[in-house]
Short mmCIF file of C-alpha atoms and ligand atoms in Angstrom, two decimals:
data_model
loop_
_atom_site.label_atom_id
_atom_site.label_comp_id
_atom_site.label_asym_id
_atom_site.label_seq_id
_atom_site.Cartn_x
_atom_site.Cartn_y
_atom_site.Cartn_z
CA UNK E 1 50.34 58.79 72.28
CA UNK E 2 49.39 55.81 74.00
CA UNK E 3 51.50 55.07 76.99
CA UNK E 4 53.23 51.67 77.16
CA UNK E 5 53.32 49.61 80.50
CA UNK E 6 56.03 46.78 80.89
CA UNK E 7 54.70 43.77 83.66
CA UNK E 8 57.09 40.89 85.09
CA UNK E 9 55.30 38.16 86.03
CA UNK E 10 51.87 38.71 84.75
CA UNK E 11 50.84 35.08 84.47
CA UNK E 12 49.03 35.33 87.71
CA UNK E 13 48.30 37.30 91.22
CA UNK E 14 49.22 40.73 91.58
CA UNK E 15 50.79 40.93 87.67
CA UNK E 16 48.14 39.84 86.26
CA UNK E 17 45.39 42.09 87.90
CA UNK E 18 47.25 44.57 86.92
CA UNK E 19 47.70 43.52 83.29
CA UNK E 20 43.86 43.72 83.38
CA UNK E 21 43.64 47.48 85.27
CA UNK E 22 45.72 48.71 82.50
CA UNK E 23 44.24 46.93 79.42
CA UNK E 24 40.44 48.29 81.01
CA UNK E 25 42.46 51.98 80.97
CA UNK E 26 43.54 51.69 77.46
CA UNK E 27 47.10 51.32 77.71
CA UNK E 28 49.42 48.83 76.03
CA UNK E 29 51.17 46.00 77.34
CA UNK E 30 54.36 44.20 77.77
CA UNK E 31 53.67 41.09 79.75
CA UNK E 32 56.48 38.25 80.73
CA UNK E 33 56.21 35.29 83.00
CA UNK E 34 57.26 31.32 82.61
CA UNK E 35 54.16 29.43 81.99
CA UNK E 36 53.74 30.18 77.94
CA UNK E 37 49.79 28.44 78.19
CA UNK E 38 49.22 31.10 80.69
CA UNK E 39 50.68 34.42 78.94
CA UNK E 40 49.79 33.51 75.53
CA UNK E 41 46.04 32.99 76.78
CA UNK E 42 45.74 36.35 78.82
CA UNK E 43 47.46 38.08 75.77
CA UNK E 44 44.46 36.96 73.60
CA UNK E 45 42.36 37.79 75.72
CA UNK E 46 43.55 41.35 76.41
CA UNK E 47 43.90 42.07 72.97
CA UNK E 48 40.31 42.52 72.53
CA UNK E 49 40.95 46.00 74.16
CA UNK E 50 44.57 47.02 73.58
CA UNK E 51 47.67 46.11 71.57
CA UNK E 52 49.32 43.54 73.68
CA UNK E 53 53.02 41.85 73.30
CA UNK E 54 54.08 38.53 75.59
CA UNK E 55 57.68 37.67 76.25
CA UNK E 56 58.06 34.33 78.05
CA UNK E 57 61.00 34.67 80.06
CA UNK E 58 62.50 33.44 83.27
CA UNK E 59 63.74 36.51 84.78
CA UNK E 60 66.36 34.42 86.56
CA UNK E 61 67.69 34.19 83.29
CA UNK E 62 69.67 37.41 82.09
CA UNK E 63 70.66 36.37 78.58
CA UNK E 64 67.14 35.79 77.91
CA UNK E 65 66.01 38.82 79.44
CA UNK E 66 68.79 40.57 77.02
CA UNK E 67 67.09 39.05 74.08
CA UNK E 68 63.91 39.35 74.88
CA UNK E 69 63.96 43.31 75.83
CA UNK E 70 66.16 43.53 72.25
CA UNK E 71 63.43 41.46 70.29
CA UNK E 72 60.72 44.65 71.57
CA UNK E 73 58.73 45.42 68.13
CA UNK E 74 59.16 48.95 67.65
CA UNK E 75 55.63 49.84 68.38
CA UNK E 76 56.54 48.97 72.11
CA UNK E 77 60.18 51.21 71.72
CA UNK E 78 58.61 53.95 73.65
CA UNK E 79 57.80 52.87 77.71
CA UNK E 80 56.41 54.89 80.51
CA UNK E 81 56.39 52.49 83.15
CA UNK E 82 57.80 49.28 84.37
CA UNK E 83 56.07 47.11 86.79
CA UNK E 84 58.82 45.00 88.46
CA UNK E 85 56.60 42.59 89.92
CA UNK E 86 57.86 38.93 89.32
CA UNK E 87 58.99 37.09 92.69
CA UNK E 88 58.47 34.43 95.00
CA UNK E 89 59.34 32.96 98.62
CA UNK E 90 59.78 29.84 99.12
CA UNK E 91 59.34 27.89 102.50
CA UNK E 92 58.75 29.50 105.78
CA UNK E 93 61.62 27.44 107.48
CA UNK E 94 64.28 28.53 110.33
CA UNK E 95 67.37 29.43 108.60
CA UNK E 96 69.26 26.29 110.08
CA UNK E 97 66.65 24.26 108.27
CA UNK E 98 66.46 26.11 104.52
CA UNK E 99 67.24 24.54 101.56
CA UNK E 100 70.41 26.60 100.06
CA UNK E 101 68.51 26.22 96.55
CA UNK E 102 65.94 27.58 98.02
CA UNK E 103 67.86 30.92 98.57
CA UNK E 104 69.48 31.23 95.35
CA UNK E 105 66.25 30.90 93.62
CA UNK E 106 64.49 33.75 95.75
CA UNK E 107 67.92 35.88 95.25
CA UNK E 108 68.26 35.21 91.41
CA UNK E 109 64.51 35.76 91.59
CA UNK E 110 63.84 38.75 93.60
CA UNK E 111 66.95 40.22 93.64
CA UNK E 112 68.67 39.65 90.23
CA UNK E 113 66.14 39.32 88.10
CA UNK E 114 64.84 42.65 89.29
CA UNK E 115 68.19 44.95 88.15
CA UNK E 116 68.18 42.89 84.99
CA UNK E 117 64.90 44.21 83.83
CA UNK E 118 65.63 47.87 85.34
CA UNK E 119 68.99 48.09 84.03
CA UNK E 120 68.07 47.16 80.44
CA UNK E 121 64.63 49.22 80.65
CA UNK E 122 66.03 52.64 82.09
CA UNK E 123 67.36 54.44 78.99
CA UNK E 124 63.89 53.40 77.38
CA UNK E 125 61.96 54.96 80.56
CA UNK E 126 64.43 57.72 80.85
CA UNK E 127 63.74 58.83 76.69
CA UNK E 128 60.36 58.68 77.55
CA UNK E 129 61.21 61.44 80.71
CA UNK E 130 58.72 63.21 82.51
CA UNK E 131 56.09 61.07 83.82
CA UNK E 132 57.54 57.68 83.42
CA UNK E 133 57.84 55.54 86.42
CA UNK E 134 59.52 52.09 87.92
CA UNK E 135 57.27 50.63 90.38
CA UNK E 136 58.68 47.83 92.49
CA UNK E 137 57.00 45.29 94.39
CA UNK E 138 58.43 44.93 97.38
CA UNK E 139 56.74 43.70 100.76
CA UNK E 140 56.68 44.22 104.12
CA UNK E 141 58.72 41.46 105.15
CA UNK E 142 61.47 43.70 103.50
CA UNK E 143 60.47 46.14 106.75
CA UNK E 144 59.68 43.61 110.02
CA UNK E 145 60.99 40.28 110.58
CA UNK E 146 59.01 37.68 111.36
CA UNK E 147 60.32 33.50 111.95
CA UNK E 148 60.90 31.83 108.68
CA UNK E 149 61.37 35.36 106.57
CA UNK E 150 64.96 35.03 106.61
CA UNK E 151 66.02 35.33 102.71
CA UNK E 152 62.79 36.23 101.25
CA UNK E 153 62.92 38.90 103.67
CA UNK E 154 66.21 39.77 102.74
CA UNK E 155 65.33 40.42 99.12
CA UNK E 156 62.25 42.64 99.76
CA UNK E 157 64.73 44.95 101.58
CA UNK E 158 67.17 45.02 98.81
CA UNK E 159 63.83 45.86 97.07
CA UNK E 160 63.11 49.08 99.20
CA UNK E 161 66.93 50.36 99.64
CA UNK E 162 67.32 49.58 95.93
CA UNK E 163 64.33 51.56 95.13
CA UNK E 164 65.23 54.31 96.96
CA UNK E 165 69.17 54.67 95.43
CA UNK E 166 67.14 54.63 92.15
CA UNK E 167 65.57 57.92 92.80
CA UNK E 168 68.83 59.81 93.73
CA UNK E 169 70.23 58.04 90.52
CA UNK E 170 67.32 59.59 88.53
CA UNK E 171 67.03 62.76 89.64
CA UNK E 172 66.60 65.67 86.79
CA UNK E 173 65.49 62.30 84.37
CA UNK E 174 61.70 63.01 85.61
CA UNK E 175 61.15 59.53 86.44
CA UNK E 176 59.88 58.11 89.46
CA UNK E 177 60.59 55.10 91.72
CA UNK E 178 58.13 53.60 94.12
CA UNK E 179 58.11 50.37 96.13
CA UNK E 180 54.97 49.34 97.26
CA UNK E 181 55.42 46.51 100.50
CA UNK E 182 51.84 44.71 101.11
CA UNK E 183 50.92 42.66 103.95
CA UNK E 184 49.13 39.29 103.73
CA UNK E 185 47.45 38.93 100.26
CA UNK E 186 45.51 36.19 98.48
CA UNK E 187 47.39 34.84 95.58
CA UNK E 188 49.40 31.69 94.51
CA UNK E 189 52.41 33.18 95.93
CA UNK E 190 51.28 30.79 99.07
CA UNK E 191 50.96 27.88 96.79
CA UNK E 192 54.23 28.27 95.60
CA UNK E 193 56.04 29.23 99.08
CA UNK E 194 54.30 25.92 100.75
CA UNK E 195 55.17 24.07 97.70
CA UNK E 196 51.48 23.21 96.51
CA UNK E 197 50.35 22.17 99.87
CA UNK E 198 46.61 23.45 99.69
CA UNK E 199 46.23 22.90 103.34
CA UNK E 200 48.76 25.47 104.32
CA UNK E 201 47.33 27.88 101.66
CA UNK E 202 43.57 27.68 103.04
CA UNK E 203 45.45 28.12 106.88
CA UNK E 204 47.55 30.96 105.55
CA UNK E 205 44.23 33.18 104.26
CA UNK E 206 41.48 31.19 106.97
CA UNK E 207 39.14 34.28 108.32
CA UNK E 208 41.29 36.41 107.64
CA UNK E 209 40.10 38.47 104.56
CA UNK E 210 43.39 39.24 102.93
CA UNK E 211 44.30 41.68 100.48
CA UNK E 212 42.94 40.80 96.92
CA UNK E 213 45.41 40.73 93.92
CA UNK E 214 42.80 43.26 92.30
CA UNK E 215 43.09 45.63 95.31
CA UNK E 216 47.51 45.56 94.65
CA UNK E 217 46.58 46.34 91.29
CA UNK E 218 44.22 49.19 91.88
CA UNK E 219 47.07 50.65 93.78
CA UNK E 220 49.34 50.17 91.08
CA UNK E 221 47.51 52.05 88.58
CA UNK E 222 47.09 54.94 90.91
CA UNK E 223 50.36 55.21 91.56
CA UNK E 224 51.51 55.22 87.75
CA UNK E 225 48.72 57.39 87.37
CA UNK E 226 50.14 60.05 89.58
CA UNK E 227 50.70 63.99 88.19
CA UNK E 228 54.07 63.96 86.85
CA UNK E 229 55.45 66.00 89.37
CA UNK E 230 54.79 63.47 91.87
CA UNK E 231 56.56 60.28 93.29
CA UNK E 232 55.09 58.08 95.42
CA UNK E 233 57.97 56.80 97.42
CA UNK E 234 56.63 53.48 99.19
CA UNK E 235 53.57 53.18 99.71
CA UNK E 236 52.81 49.81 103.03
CA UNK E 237 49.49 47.93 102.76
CA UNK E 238 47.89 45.09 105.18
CA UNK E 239 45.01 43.93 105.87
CA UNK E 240 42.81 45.44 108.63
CA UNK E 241 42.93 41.42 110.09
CA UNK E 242 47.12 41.70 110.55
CA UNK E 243 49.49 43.35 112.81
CA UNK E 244 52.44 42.94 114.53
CA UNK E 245 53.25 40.24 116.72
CA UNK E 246 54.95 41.43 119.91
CA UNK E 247 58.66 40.86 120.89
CA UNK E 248 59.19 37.05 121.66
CA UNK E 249 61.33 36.03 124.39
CA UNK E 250 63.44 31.99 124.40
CA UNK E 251 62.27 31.35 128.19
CA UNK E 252 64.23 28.12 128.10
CA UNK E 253 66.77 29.47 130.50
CA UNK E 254 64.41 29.55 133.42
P1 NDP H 301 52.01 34.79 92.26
O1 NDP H 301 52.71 33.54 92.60
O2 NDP H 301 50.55 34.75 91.98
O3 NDP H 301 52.71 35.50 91.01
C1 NDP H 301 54.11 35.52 90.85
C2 NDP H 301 54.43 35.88 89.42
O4 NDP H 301 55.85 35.94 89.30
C3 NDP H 301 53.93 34.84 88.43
O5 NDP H 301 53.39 35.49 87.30
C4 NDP H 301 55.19 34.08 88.05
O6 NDP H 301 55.09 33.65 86.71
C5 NDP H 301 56.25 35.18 88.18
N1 NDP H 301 57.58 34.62 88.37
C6 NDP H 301 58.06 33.93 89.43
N2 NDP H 301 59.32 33.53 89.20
C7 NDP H 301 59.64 33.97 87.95
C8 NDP H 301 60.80 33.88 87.14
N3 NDP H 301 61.90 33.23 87.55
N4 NDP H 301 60.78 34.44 85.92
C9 NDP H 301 59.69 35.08 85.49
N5 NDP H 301 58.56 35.23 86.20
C10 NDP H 301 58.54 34.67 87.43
O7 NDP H 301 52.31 35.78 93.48
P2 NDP H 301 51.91 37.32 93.74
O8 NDP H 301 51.17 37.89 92.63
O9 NDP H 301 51.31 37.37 95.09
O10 NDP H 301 53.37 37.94 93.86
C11 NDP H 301 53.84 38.98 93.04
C12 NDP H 301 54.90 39.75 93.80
O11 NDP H 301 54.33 40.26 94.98
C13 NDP H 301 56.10 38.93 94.24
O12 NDP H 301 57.26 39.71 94.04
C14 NDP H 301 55.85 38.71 95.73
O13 NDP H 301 57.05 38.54 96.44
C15 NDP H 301 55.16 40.00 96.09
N6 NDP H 301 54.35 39.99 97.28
C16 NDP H 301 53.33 39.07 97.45
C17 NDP H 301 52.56 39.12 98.59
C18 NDP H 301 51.49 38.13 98.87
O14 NDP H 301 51.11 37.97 100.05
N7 NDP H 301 50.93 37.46 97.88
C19 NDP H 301 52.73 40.19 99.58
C20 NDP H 301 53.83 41.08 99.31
C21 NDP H 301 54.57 40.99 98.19
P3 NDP H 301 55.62 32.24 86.13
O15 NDP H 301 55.53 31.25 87.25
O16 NDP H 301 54.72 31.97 84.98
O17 NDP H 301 57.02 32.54 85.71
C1 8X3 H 302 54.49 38.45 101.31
C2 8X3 H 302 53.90 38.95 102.59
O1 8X3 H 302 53.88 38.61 105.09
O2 8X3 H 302 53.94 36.62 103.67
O3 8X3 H 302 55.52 39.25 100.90
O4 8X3 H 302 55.91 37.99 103.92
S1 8X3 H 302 54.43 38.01 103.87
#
């Protein structure tokens, strides 16, 4: 039987590498996002190699995400993994200076719309059993705080903690949890955090040969492609060009 991939946020970056990984592997895909011109053109195109279904959906959105999961044709009933990959910061401001919108959006995104889709897709991935898997994307601002990670930060270690409860959850189900939390990678998740400032985007990635969204998605597919008996629990990529900053000290007292 052909196994059956679910992707959030597929219309570009990470989700949509890995869209492509799996469709070059054979296996058949779910694939949501916002921007309809987007999915329905990259579920054309990927149908040329597998069967392919597109549910435009704002994951913020948990009626929709209801219906949508409800409206699966039966030929996509059976699922072995779930990519939970939809998310987004916005801003890279002190707290004292964020936009409360701001927050909600990344905690409806990143947060909320995350248990939505794992809530509604678990009794599918547990009746598929042995072998299945939910891999979250978290990052590693969910592990190290840096200025201006505040929120966004917040969510990615809801991400990881969340992750983790999952497994105890699941245990005897035979499926598997992972988080995986990269480092600096090249995608439109800058353009969308600076708010289309192209400037900041070329600063963010200048010399510094980031992670490609093709490399996350690699990764991906090696993790759902684990033997069955394995979990990957989180699994922290960066860059060779980042680090860690060291401590920083307010010397204004002096
Ligand atoms: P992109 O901006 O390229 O992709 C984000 C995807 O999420 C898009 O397909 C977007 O689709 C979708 N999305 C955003 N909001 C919603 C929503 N409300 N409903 C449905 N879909 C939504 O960024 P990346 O590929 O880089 O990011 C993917 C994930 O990786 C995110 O969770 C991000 O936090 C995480 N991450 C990114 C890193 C990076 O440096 N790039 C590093 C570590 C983690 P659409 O707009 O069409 O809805
Ligand atoms: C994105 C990576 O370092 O910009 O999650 O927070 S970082």
């Amino acid at each position: 039987m052909t196994s059956t991939v679910f992707i959030t946020g597929a219309t570009s970056g990470f989700g949509e590498a890995t869209a492509r990984r799996f469709a070059d592997a054979g296996w058949k895909l779910v694939l949501t996002g916002r921007r309809k011109e987007r999915l329905d053109a990259l579920c054309a195109e990927l149908s040329a190699k597998t069967e392919v279904h597109g549910l435009v959906l704002d994951v913020r959105d948990r009626q929709a995400v209801e219906a949508a999961i409800a409206s699966l044709p039966p030929t996509f009933d059976k699922l072995q993994a779930l990519v939970n990959n939809a998310g987004l910061a916005l801003g890279v401001e002190a707290a004292q200076n964020c936009s409360l919108d701001d927050w909600e959006t990344m905690v409806d995104t990143n947060i909320k719309g995350l248990i939505y889709t794992t809530r509604l897709l678990l009794p599918r991935l547990i009746a598929h059993g042995r072998g299945a898997s939910i891999l979250n994307v978290g990052s590693v601002a969910g592990n190290y705080p840096y200025p201006g990670s505040n929120v966004y930060g917040g969510t990615k270690a809801f991400v990881g903690q969340f992750s983790l409860s999952l497994r105890c959850d699941l245990r005897g189900t035979g499926v598997r949890v992972s988080n995986i939390e990269p480092g600096l990678c090249e995608s439109e998740f800058s353009l969308v955090r600076f708010g289309g400032d192209q400037a900041k985007y070329d600063a963010t990635y200048a010399g510094a040969e980031p992670i490609q969204p093709q490399d996350i998605a690699e990764t991906i597919f090696w993790i759902l492609n684990q033997p069955a008996h394995i979990n990957i629990n989180s699994l922290e990529l960066m860059p060779v060009s980042q680090d860690w900053a060291g401590f920083s000290i307010d010397r204004s007292k002096g």
